[in-house]
């Protein structure tokens, strides 16, 4: 064996070892076989991808938007959080069903979801696309008739930007539009979406937040952030919310 043949053999062996190493360190494929079938179907929905200033940059599946591996690379999407108060100024909360892929069983505000990459929900003037999406999801999750939650009845207050892991695989990274509404509505919740629901006073919510700190119940991270910063100030001024409308700034949380 001459020196040239020797080095050819070494190069082949090294190439095999490198390919083997690449194979062994490749991330495993994310499987959804163990998850709720209806919730897995929703993972195919197309969310609106945005940059950190909430400018549209594309679209991707709900699944890809909620994988921590992608979130860690900066993937960010548009979302909304609805707060509905009744005539007694009590806030409607939901407890997410155990079937939910992110934050199952957690208590949260009335409705939290995403506008989709469709013509009607992409429209940005006065956040009309987001408000249409909220109307759609209020009906889908809580069974509220769509004519009881029209977009023009929703007050768009501001936006928050947050990131949170649900578990080792799934998480959230959103710019979240905050929508307020005061109205008595009919409810017929979908059990695949909602485990329970209740109306709470400010005092009752404060007690729930204390219980969450003691690990006696779980609250979604976005609802906890909003409750600890802006919520009670807004709640005290349900009849005068215009003073808090801020459509220029995004609150980083």
Short mmCIF file of C-alpha atoms in Angstrom, two decimals:
data_model
loop_
_atom_site.label_atom_id
_atom_site.label_comp_id
_atom_site.label_asym_id
_atom_site.label_seq_id
_atom_site.Cartn_x
_atom_site.Cartn_y
_atom_site.Cartn_z
CA UNK A 1 0.00 0.00 0.00
CA UNK A 2 1.46 3.33 -1.02
CA UNK A 3 0.98 6.58 0.91
CA UNK A 4 -1.73 7.86 -1.49
CA UNK A 5 -3.86 4.73 -0.98
CA UNK A 6 -3.42 5.02 2.77
CA UNK A 7 -4.71 8.59 2.88
CA UNK A 8 -7.67 7.67 0.64
CA UNK A 9 -8.67 4.96 3.14
CA UNK A 10 -8.33 7.37 6.08
CA UNK A 11 -10.49 9.97 4.30
CA UNK A 12 -13.23 7.36 3.65
CA UNK A 13 -13.20 6.21 7.30
CA UNK A 14 -13.35 9.79 8.59
CA UNK A 15 -16.25 10.52 6.21
CA UNK A 16 -18.16 7.50 7.53
CA UNK A 17 -17.55 8.60 11.13
CA UNK A 18 -18.74 12.16 10.42
CA UNK A 19 -21.92 10.90 8.75
CA UNK A 20 -22.54 8.58 11.70
CA UNK A 21 -22.06 11.47 14.14
CA UNK A 22 -24.47 13.66 12.19
CA UNK A 23 -27.03 10.86 12.30
CA UNK A 24 -26.69 10.27 16.03
CA UNK A 25 -27.06 13.94 17.02
CA UNK A 26 -29.99 14.75 14.71
CA UNK A 27 -33.02 15.97 16.66
CA UNK A 28 -35.82 13.37 16.88
CA UNK A 29 -38.97 14.04 14.86
CA UNK A 30 -41.72 15.59 16.98
CA UNK A 31 -44.54 13.08 17.26
CA UNK A 32 -48.15 14.05 17.98
CA UNK A 33 -49.48 10.49 18.22
CA UNK A 34 -50.11 10.81 21.95
CA UNK A 35 -51.98 14.13 21.67
CA UNK A 36 -55.70 14.82 21.28
CA UNK A 37 -56.79 14.24 17.68
CA UNK A 38 -58.94 17.38 17.41
CA UNK A 39 -56.20 19.58 18.85
CA UNK A 40 -53.63 18.02 16.50
CA UNK A 41 -55.85 18.93 13.52
CA UNK A 42 -55.73 22.56 14.63
CA UNK A 43 -51.91 22.46 14.44
CA UNK A 44 -52.23 22.70 10.64
CA UNK A 45 -53.76 26.18 10.85
CA UNK A 46 -51.56 28.91 9.38
CA UNK A 47 -50.52 31.60 11.85
CA UNK A 48 -49.24 35.07 10.95
CA UNK A 49 -45.46 35.38 11.33
CA UNK A 50 -44.23 38.80 12.43
CA UNK A 51 -41.03 40.56 13.42
CA UNK A 52 -40.54 42.18 16.82
CA UNK A 53 -42.32 45.32 15.62
CA UNK A 54 -45.42 43.33 14.60
CA UNK A 55 -44.76 43.65 10.86
CA UNK A 56 -45.99 40.69 8.84
CA UNK A 57 -43.18 38.59 7.39
CA UNK A 58 -44.94 35.37 6.37
CA UNK A 59 -46.94 32.41 7.60
CA UNK A 60 -46.30 29.07 9.26
CA UNK A 61 -48.29 26.30 10.87
CA UNK A 62 -49.54 26.53 14.41
CA UNK A 63 -47.41 23.47 15.12
CA UNK A 64 -44.17 25.10 13.96
CA UNK A 65 -45.00 28.35 15.76
CA UNK A 66 -45.38 26.53 19.08
CA UNK A 67 -42.30 24.30 19.03
CA UNK A 68 -39.67 25.52 21.48
CA UNK A 69 -36.96 24.57 18.98
CA UNK A 70 -38.33 27.19 16.57
CA UNK A 71 -39.15 29.72 19.28
CA UNK A 72 -35.52 29.56 20.41
CA UNK A 73 -34.56 30.62 16.88
CA UNK A 74 -36.82 33.68 17.16
CA UNK A 75 -40.03 32.50 15.46
CA UNK A 76 -42.76 34.95 16.52
CA UNK A 77 -46.47 35.08 15.67
CA UNK A 78 -49.50 37.31 16.20
CA UNK A 79 -52.09 36.46 18.86
CA UNK A 80 -54.90 37.97 20.93
CA UNK A 81 -56.34 37.80 24.44
CA UNK A 82 -60.01 38.64 25.03
CA UNK A 83 -61.40 39.82 28.37
CA UNK A 84 -65.21 39.75 28.64
CA UNK A 85 -66.91 41.34 31.65
CA UNK A 86 -70.59 40.97 32.51
CA UNK A 87 -72.96 43.69 33.68
CA UNK A 88 -71.77 43.13 37.26
CA UNK A 89 -68.20 43.88 36.09
CA UNK A 90 -67.10 40.31 36.75
CA UNK A 91 -64.49 38.81 34.42
CA UNK A 92 -65.18 35.59 32.53
CA UNK A 93 -62.35 33.09 32.97
CA UNK A 94 -61.83 29.73 31.38
CA UNK A 95 -59.82 26.72 32.47
CA UNK A 96 -58.10 25.21 29.45
CA UNK A 97 -59.01 21.59 28.78
CA UNK A 98 -56.58 18.80 29.50
CA UNK A 99 -56.58 18.13 25.74
CA UNK A 100 -54.83 21.44 24.98
CA UNK A 101 -51.25 21.04 23.74
CA UNK A 102 -49.90 24.14 25.51
CA UNK A 103 -50.72 24.90 29.14
CA UNK A 104 -53.44 22.25 29.62
CA UNK A 105 -55.60 22.65 32.71
CA UNK A 106 -54.47 26.23 33.33
CA UNK A 107 -56.87 29.05 34.18
CA UNK A 108 -56.74 32.03 31.87
CA UNK A 109 -58.69 35.00 30.55
CA UNK A 110 -61.87 34.60 28.50
CA UNK A 111 -60.28 33.53 25.23
CA UNK A 112 -56.73 33.36 23.84
CA UNK A 113 -55.86 32.38 20.29
CA UNK A 114 -54.39 33.53 16.97
CA UNK A 115 -55.59 35.33 13.88
CA UNK A 116 -55.02 33.15 10.83
CA UNK A 117 -53.16 33.93 7.62
CA UNK A 118 -56.40 34.61 5.70
CA UNK A 119 -57.51 37.76 3.92
CA UNK A 120 -60.12 38.70 6.52
CA UNK A 121 -57.85 38.15 9.55
CA UNK A 122 -54.73 39.69 7.99
CA UNK A 123 -56.46 43.08 7.65
CA UNK A 124 -54.71 45.45 10.05
CA UNK A 125 -56.67 48.74 10.07
CA UNK A 126 -57.92 49.24 13.66
CA UNK A 127 -56.92 45.60 14.30
CA UNK A 128 -60.07 44.49 12.51
CA UNK A 129 -58.51 41.19 11.41
CA UNK A 130 -57.58 40.33 14.99
CA UNK A 131 -61.05 41.28 16.23
CA UNK A 132 -62.65 39.05 13.59
CA UNK A 133 -60.42 36.20 14.75
CA UNK A 134 -61.53 36.81 18.34
CA UNK A 135 -65.17 36.63 17.29
CA UNK A 136 -64.49 33.31 15.54
CA UNK A 137 -62.70 31.76 18.51
CA UNK A 138 -65.22 33.00 21.10
CA UNK A 139 -67.83 31.03 19.20
CA UNK A 140 -65.56 27.98 18.73
CA UNK A 141 -64.36 27.73 22.33
CA UNK A 142 -67.17 29.18 24.44
CA UNK A 143 -70.10 28.72 22.08
CA UNK A 144 -70.95 32.43 22.22
CA UNK A 145 -73.19 33.31 19.24
CA UNK A 146 -71.18 35.44 16.83
CA UNK A 147 -73.83 38.16 16.76
CA UNK A 148 -73.27 38.67 20.50
CA UNK A 149 -69.53 39.37 20.10
CA UNK A 150 -69.21 41.52 17.00
CA UNK A 151 -65.79 43.09 16.29
CA UNK A 152 -67.14 46.63 16.71
CA UNK A 153 -68.07 45.82 20.32
CA UNK A 154 -64.47 44.93 21.20
CA UNK A 155 -62.05 47.58 22.46
CA UNK A 156 -58.49 47.07 21.25
CA UNK A 157 -56.29 48.41 24.05
CA UNK A 158 -52.65 47.56 23.36
CA UNK A 159 -50.15 44.79 22.58
CA UNK A 160 -47.79 42.77 24.72
CA UNK A 161 -44.78 40.70 23.61
CA UNK A 162 -43.94 37.65 25.73
CA UNK A 163 -42.35 34.21 25.55
CA UNK A 164 -43.09 31.16 27.72
CA UNK A 165 -42.38 27.43 27.67
CA UNK A 166 -45.22 25.03 28.37
CA UNK A 167 -43.00 21.95 28.54
CA UNK A 168 -39.82 20.66 26.94
CA UNK A 169 -41.37 20.59 23.46
CA UNK A 170 -44.12 23.21 23.25
CA UNK A 171 -44.31 26.91 24.11
CA UNK A 172 -45.56 30.38 23.17
CA UNK A 173 -43.85 33.39 21.60
CA UNK A 174 -46.40 36.03 20.69
CA UNK A 175 -47.28 39.63 20.21
CA UNK A 176 -50.64 39.58 21.91
CA UNK A 177 -53.45 42.04 21.13
CA UNK A 178 -55.52 42.86 24.23
CA UNK A 179 -59.27 43.08 23.56
CA UNK A 180 -61.85 44.19 26.15
CA UNK A 181 -65.62 43.86 26.05
CA UNK A 182 -68.44 44.29 28.56
CA UNK A 183 -71.59 42.37 27.78
CA UNK A 184 -73.77 39.57 29.09
CA UNK A 185 -73.32 36.65 26.69
CA UNK A 186 -74.71 33.14 26.23
CA UNK A 187 -72.24 30.33 26.84
CA UNK A 188 -72.05 26.79 25.48
CA UNK A 189 -68.38 25.77 25.92
CA UNK A 190 -66.71 23.07 23.86
CA UNK A 191 -65.32 20.52 26.38
CA UNK A 192 -62.42 19.78 24.02
CA UNK A 193 -61.33 23.40 24.50
CA UNK A 194 -62.53 24.30 27.97
CA UNK A 195 -62.52 22.25 31.17
CA UNK A 196 -64.46 24.79 33.22
CA UNK A 197 -65.40 28.47 33.28
CA UNK A 198 -66.44 31.05 35.85
CA UNK A 199 -67.04 34.75 36.44
CA UNK A 200 -64.81 36.33 39.08
CA UNK A 201 -64.66 39.62 40.93
CA UNK A 202 -61.37 41.48 41.39
CA UNK A 203 -61.06 40.08 44.89
CA UNK A 204 -61.70 36.53 43.71
CA UNK A 205 -59.10 36.86 40.97
CA UNK A 206 -56.54 38.23 43.43
CA UNK A 207 -57.19 35.18 45.59
CA UNK A 208 -56.65 32.90 42.56
CA UNK A 209 -53.36 34.64 41.81
CA UNK A 210 -52.24 34.03 45.40
CA UNK A 211 -53.21 30.37 45.10
CA UNK A 212 -51.18 30.15 41.90
CA UNK A 213 -48.13 31.48 43.74
CA UNK A 214 -48.64 28.71 46.31
CA UNK A 215 -48.93 26.15 43.45
CA UNK A 216 -52.52 25.38 44.43
CA UNK A 217 -53.73 26.06 40.88
CA UNK A 218 -52.13 26.94 37.54
CA UNK A 219 -52.56 30.14 35.54
CA UNK A 220 -51.26 30.73 32.01
CA UNK A 221 -48.11 32.89 31.91
CA UNK A 222 -49.62 35.57 29.65
CA UNK A 223 -52.66 36.00 31.90
CA UNK A 224 -50.43 36.15 34.96
CA UNK A 225 -48.25 38.84 33.32
CA UNK A 226 -51.26 40.93 32.31
CA UNK A 227 -52.88 40.54 35.74
CA UNK A 228 -49.70 41.62 37.53
CA UNK A 229 -49.24 44.72 35.38
CA UNK A 230 -52.24 46.31 33.67
CA UNK A 231 -55.41 44.34 34.31
CA UNK A 232 -56.73 45.83 37.54
CA UNK A 233 -56.12 49.41 36.38
CA UNK A 234 -58.09 48.70 33.22
CA UNK A 235 -60.75 46.83 35.18
CA UNK A 236 -61.27 49.88 37.42
CA UNK A 237 -62.03 51.95 34.32
CA UNK A 238 -64.29 49.77 32.19
CA UNK A 239 -66.43 52.80 31.32
CA UNK A 240 -63.42 54.91 30.36
CA UNK A 241 -60.97 52.64 28.54
CA UNK A 242 -60.01 55.11 25.83
CA UNK A 243 -57.43 56.69 28.12
CA UNK A 244 -55.49 53.39 28.08
CA UNK A 245 -55.58 52.74 24.34
CA UNK A 246 -52.01 52.56 23.06
CA UNK A 247 -51.64 51.28 19.52
CA UNK A 248 -48.11 52.63 18.99
CA UNK A 249 -46.13 50.80 21.65
CA UNK A 250 -45.59 47.10 22.26
CA UNK A 251 -45.05 46.20 25.91
CA UNK A 252 -42.15 43.74 26.25
CA UNK A 253 -42.80 41.38 29.15
#
